[in-house]
Short mmCIF file of C-alpha atoms and ligand atoms in Angstrom, two decimals:
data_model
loop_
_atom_site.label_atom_id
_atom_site.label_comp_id
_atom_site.label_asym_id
_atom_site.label_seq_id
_atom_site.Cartn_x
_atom_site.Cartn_y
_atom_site.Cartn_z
CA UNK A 1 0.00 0.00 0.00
CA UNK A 2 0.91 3.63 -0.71
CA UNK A 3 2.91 4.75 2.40
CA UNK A 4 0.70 7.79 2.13
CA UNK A 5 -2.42 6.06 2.66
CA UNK A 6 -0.83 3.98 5.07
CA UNK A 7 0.17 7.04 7.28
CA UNK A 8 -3.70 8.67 6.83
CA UNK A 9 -4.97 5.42 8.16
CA UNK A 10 -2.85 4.94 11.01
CA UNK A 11 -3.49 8.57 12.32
CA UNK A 12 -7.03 8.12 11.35
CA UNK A 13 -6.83 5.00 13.81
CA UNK A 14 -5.19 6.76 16.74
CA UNK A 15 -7.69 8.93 16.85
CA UNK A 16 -10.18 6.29 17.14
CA UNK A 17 -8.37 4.81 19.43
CA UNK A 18 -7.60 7.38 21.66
CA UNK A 19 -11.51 8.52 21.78
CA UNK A 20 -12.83 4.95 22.33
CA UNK A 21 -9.91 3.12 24.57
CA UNK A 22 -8.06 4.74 27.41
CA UNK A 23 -4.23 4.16 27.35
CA UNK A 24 -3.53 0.86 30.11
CA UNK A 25 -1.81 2.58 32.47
CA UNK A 26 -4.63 5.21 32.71
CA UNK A 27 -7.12 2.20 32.99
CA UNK A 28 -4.98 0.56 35.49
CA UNK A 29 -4.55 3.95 37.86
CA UNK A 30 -8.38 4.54 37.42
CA UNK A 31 -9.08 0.63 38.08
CA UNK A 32 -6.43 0.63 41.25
CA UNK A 33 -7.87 4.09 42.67
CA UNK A 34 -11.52 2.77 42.50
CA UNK A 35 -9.95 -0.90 44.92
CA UNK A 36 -8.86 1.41 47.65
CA UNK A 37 -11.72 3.62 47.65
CA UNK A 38 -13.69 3.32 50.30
CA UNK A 39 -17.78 2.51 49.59
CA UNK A 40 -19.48 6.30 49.48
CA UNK A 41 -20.31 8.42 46.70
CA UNK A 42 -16.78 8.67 45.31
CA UNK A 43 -16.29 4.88 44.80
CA UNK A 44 -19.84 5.08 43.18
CA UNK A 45 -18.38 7.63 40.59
CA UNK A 46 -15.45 5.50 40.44
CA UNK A 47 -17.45 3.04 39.89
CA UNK A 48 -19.40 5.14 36.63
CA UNK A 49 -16.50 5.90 35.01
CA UNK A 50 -15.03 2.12 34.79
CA UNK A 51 -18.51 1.26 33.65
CA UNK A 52 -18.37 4.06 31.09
CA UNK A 53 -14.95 3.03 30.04
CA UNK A 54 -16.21 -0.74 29.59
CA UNK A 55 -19.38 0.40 27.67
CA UNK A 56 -16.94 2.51 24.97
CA UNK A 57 -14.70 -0.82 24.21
CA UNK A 58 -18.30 -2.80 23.95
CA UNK A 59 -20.37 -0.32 22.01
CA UNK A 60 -16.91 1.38 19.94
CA UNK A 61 -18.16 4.69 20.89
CA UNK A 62 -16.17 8.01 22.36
CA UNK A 63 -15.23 7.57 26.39
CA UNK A 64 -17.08 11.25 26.24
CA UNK A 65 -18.90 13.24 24.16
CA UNK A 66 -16.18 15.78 24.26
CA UNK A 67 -14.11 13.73 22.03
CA UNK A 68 -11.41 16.85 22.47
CA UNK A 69 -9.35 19.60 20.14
CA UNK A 70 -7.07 17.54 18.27
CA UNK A 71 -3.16 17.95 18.48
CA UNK A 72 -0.60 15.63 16.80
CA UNK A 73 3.06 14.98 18.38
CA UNK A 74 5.42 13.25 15.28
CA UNK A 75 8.92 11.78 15.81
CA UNK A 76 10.36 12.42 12.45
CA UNK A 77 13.22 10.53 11.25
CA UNK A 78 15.55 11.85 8.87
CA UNK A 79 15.16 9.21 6.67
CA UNK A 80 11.63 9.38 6.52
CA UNK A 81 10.25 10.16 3.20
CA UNK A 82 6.75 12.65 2.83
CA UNK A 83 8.23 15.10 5.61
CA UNK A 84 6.21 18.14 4.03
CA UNK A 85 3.23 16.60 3.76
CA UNK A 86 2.67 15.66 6.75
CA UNK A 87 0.35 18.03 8.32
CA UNK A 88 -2.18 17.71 5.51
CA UNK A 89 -2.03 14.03 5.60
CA UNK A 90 -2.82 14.43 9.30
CA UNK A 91 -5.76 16.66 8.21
CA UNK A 92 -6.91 14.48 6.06
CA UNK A 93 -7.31 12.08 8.47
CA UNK A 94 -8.85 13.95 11.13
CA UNK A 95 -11.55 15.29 8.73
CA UNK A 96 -12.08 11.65 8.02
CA UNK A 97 -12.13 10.30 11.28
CA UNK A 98 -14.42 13.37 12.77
CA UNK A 99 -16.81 11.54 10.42
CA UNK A 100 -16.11 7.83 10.45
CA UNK A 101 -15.74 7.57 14.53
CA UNK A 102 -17.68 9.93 14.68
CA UNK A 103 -16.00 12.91 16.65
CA UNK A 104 -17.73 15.58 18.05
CA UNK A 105 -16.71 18.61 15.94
CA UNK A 106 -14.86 20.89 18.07
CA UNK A 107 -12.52 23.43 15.99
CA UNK A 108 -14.17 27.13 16.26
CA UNK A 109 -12.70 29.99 14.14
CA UNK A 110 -11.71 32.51 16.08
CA UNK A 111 -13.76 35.04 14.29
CA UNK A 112 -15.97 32.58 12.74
CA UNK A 113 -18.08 29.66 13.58
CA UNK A 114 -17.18 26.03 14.30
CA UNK A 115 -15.87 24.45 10.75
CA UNK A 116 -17.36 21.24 11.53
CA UNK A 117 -14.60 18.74 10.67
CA UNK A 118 -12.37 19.33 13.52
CA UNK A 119 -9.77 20.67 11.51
CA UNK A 120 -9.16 24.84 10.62
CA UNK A 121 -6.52 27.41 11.68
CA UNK A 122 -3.24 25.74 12.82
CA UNK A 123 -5.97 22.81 14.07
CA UNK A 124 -4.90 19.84 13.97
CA UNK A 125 -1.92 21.22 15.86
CA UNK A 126 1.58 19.39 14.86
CA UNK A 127 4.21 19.41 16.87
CA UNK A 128 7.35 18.07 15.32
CA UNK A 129 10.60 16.85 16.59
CA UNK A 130 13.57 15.58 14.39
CA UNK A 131 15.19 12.03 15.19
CA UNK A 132 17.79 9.44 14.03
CA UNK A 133 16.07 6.67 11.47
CA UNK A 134 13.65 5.82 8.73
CA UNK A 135 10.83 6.23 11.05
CA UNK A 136 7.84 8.01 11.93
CA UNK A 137 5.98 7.88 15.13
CA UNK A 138 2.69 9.41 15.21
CA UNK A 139 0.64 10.38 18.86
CA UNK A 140 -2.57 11.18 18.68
CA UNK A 141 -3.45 13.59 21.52
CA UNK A 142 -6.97 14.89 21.80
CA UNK A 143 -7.68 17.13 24.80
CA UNK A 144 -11.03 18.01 26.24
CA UNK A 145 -12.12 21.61 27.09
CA UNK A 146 -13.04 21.23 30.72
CA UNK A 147 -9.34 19.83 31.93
CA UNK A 148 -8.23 22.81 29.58
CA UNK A 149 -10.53 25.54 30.90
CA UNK A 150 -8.57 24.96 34.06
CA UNK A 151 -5.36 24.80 33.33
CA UNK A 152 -3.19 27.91 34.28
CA UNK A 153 0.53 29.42 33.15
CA UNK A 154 2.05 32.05 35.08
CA UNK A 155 5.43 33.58 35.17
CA UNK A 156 7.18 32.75 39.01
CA UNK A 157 10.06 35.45 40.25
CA UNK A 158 12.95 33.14 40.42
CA UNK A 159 13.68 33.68 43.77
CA UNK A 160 10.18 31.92 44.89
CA UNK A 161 11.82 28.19 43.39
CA UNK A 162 10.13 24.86 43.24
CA UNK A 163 8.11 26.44 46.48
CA UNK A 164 6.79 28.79 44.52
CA UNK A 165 5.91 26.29 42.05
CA UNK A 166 3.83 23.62 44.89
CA UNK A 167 1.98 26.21 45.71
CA UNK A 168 1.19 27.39 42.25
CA UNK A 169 0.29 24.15 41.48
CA UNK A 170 -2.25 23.81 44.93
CA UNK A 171 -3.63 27.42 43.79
CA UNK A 172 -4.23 26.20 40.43
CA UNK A 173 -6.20 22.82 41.50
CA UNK A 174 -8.46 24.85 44.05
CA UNK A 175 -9.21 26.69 41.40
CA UNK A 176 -10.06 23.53 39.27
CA UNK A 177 -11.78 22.38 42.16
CA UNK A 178 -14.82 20.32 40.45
CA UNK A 179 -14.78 21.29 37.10
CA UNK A 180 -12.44 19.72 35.08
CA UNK A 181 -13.88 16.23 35.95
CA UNK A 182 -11.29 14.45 38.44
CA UNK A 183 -9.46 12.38 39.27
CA UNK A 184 -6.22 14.55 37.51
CA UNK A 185 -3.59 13.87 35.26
CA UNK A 186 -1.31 16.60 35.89
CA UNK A 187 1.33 17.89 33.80
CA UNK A 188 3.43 20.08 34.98
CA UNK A 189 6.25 22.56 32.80
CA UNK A 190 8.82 24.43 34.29
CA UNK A 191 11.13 26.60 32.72
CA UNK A 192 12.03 27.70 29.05
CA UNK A 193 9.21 30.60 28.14
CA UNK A 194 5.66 30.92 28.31
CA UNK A 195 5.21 28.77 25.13
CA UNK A 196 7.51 26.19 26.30
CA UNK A 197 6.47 25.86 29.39
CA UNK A 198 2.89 25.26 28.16
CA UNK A 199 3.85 22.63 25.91
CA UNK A 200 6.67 20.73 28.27
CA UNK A 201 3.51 20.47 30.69
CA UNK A 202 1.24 19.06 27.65
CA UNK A 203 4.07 16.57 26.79
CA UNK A 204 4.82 15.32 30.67
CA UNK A 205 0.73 13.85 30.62
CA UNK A 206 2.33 11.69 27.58
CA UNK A 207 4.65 10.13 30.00
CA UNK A 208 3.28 6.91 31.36
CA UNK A 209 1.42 6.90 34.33
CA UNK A 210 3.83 6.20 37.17
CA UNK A 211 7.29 6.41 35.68
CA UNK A 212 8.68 9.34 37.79
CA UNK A 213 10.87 11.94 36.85
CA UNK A 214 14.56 11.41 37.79
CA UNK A 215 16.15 12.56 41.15
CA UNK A 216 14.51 15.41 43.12
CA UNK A 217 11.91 16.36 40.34
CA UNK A 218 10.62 12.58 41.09
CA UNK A 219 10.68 13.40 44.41
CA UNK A 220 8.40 16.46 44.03
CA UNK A 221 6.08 15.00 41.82
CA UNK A 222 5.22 12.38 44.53
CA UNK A 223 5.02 15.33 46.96
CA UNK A 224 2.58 17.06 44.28
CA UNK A 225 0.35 13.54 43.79
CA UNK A 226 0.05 13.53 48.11
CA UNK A 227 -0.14 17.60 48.52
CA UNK A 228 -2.93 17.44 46.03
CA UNK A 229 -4.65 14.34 47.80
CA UNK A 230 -4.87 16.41 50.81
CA UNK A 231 -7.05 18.94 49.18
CA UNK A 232 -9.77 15.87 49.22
CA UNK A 233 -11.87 17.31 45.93
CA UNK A 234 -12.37 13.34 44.93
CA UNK A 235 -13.79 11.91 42.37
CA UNK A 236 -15.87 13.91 39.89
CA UNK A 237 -15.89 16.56 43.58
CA UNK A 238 -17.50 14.14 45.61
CA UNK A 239 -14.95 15.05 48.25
CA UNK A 240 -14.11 11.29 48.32
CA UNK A 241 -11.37 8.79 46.60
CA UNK A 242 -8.30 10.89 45.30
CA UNK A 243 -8.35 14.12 43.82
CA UNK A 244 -4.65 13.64 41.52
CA UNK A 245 -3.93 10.18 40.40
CA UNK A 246 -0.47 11.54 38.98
CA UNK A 247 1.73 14.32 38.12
CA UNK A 248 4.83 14.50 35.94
CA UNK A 249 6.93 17.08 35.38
CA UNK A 250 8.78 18.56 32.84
CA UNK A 251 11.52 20.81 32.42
CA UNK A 252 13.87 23.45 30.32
CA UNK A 253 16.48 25.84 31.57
CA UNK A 254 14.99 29.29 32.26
CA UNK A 255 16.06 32.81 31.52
CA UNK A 256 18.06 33.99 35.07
CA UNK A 257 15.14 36.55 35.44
CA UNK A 258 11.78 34.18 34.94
CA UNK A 259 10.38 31.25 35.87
CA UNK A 260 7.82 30.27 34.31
CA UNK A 261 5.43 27.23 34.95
CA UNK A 262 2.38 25.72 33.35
CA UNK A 263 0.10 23.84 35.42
CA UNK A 264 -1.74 21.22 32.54
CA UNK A 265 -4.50 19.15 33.96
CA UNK A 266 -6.27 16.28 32.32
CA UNK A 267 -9.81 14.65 33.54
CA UNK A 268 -9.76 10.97 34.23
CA UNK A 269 -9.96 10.69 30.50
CA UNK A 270 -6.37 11.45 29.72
CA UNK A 271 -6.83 10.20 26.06
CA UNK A 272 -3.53 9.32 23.68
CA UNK A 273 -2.55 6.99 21.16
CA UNK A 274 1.02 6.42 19.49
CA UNK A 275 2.16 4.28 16.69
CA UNK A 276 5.12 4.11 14.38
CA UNK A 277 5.04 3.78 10.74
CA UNK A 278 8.59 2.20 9.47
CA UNK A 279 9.69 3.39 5.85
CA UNK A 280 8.81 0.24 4.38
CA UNK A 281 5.01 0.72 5.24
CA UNK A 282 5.08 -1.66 8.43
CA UNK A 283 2.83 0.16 11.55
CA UNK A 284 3.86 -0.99 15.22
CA UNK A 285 1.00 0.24 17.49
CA UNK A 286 2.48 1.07 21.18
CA UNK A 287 0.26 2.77 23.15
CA UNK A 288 -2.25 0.25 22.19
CA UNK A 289 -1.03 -3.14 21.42
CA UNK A 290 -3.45 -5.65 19.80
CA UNK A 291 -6.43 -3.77 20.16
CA UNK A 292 -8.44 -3.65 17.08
CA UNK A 293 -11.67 -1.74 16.74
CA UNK A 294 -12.49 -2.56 13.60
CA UNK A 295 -15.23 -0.77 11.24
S1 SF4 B 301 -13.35 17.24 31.21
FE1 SF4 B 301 -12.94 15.22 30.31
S2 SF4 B 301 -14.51 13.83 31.14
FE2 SF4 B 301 -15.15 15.96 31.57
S3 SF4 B 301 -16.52 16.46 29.85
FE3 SF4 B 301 -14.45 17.17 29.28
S4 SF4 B 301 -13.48 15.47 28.15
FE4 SF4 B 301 -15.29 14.66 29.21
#
């Protein structure tokens, strides 16, 4: 098959994926959190959204009806051949998947009205980063407004360090409280500039639930999971069952004047899907081995 094709397909299919079938080691930290809940009105929405995520597999339908803004994340290999057409082969496939899955159409012009295939200025957004080989590895990466609508960036004075940043990070999830459907996924950036702090804190939910940042930063994202805990929002604000099933951190050097941090949160859906395409047209799925949705 035409390695074009075979690249529209495969992104068409991560989105599918990722809007019908949580990645395991989200499952697994939803399944785990809803065992040690206590019985009471969090375990019961504990309970809803393992039900829920058991009904999308069955029925092939969206985990939510926000099936999310659509952003791609390539690793491109420099012997990878179609490099400039990417992004409208990733179009493509959106437009195709918003109406094969279907997805709910969720790309609004600015000055306009929604488009109605999920796709329109700079949307799908591609984020692109050069490697070694004769690869491509696609991740699909569609986020939800509510975990967005909460999600804060704010420039630190230096002096205030990673201090300044827990309590950033405890200001920004009162502020969530409720409304961005918990349990989190937190991603956390620090450093680089208010774009790239934004986008290290987008890429750190990517990181697999539970694989913790080296040294100290490891250390304070398990401080951030219990500090959060503490603030006992529970599920979906029941005030029960945890409030922050993870947080991972990201970082880039700053400027010696700023520091600035983006606080990213995810609901419990925290929906992603990778795969790599090989140059010869083979696809390896990673995110989801063996699962196959069909038609
Ligand atoms: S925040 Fe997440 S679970 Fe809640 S409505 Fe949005 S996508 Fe769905």
């Amino acid at each position: 098959m035409e390695l074009e094709k075979i690249i529209r397909d495969t992104a068409k299919n991560l989105l599918k994926l990722s809007a019908i079938v949580l990645p395991p080691t989200v499952e697994k930290a939803l399944r785990d959190a809803y065992e040690r809940t206590p019985e009471g009105p969090g375990k019961v929405q504990l309970k809803a959204i393992i039900d829920n995520i058991e009904a999308a597999k069955r029925l092939k339908k969206p985990i939510c009806q926000d099936t999310g803004v659509v952003s791609f994340y390539l690793k491109v290999g420099d012997d990878f051949p179609l490099k400039s057409g990417l992004k409208r082969i990733l179009t493509e496939a959106t437009v195709e998947a918003t109406r094969e899955v279907p997805l709910r159409p969720n790309a609004v012009e600015i000055l306009g009205s929604n488009t109605g295939t999920n796709v329109g200025t700079n949307i799908p957004w591609v984020v692109i980063e050069l490697t070694e080989g004769d690869y491509l590895e696609i991740t699909a990466f569609p986020k939800g407004g509510g975990s967005t609508n909460v999600s804060q960036v704010k420039m630190l004075s230096p002096g205030l360090g990673m201090k300044g940043v827990l309590t950033f990070y405890i200001d920004s999830l009162l502020n969530a409280g409720a409304a961005g459907c918990p349990p989190y996924f937190v991603g956390v950036g620090i450093g680089g500039g208010e774009n790239v702090c934004v986008e290290l804190a987008k890429k750190a939910l990517l990181r697999p639930i539970g694989v913790r940042a080296e040294g100290e930063l490891g250390k304070l994202e398990e401080k951030m999971i219990e500090a959060g805990n503490l603030l006992k929002i529970g599920a979906m604000g029941t005030g029960e069952g945890p409030t922050v099933l993870n947080v991972s951190i990201e970082t880039a050097c700053r400027h010696p004047a700023s520091l600035p941090v983006a606080i990213v949160f995810s609901c419990w859906a925290l929906r992603y899907s990778t795969a790599r395409v090989a140059k010869s047209g083979e696809v390896e799925y990673l995110t989801h081995r063996g699962i196959v949705l069909g038609t």
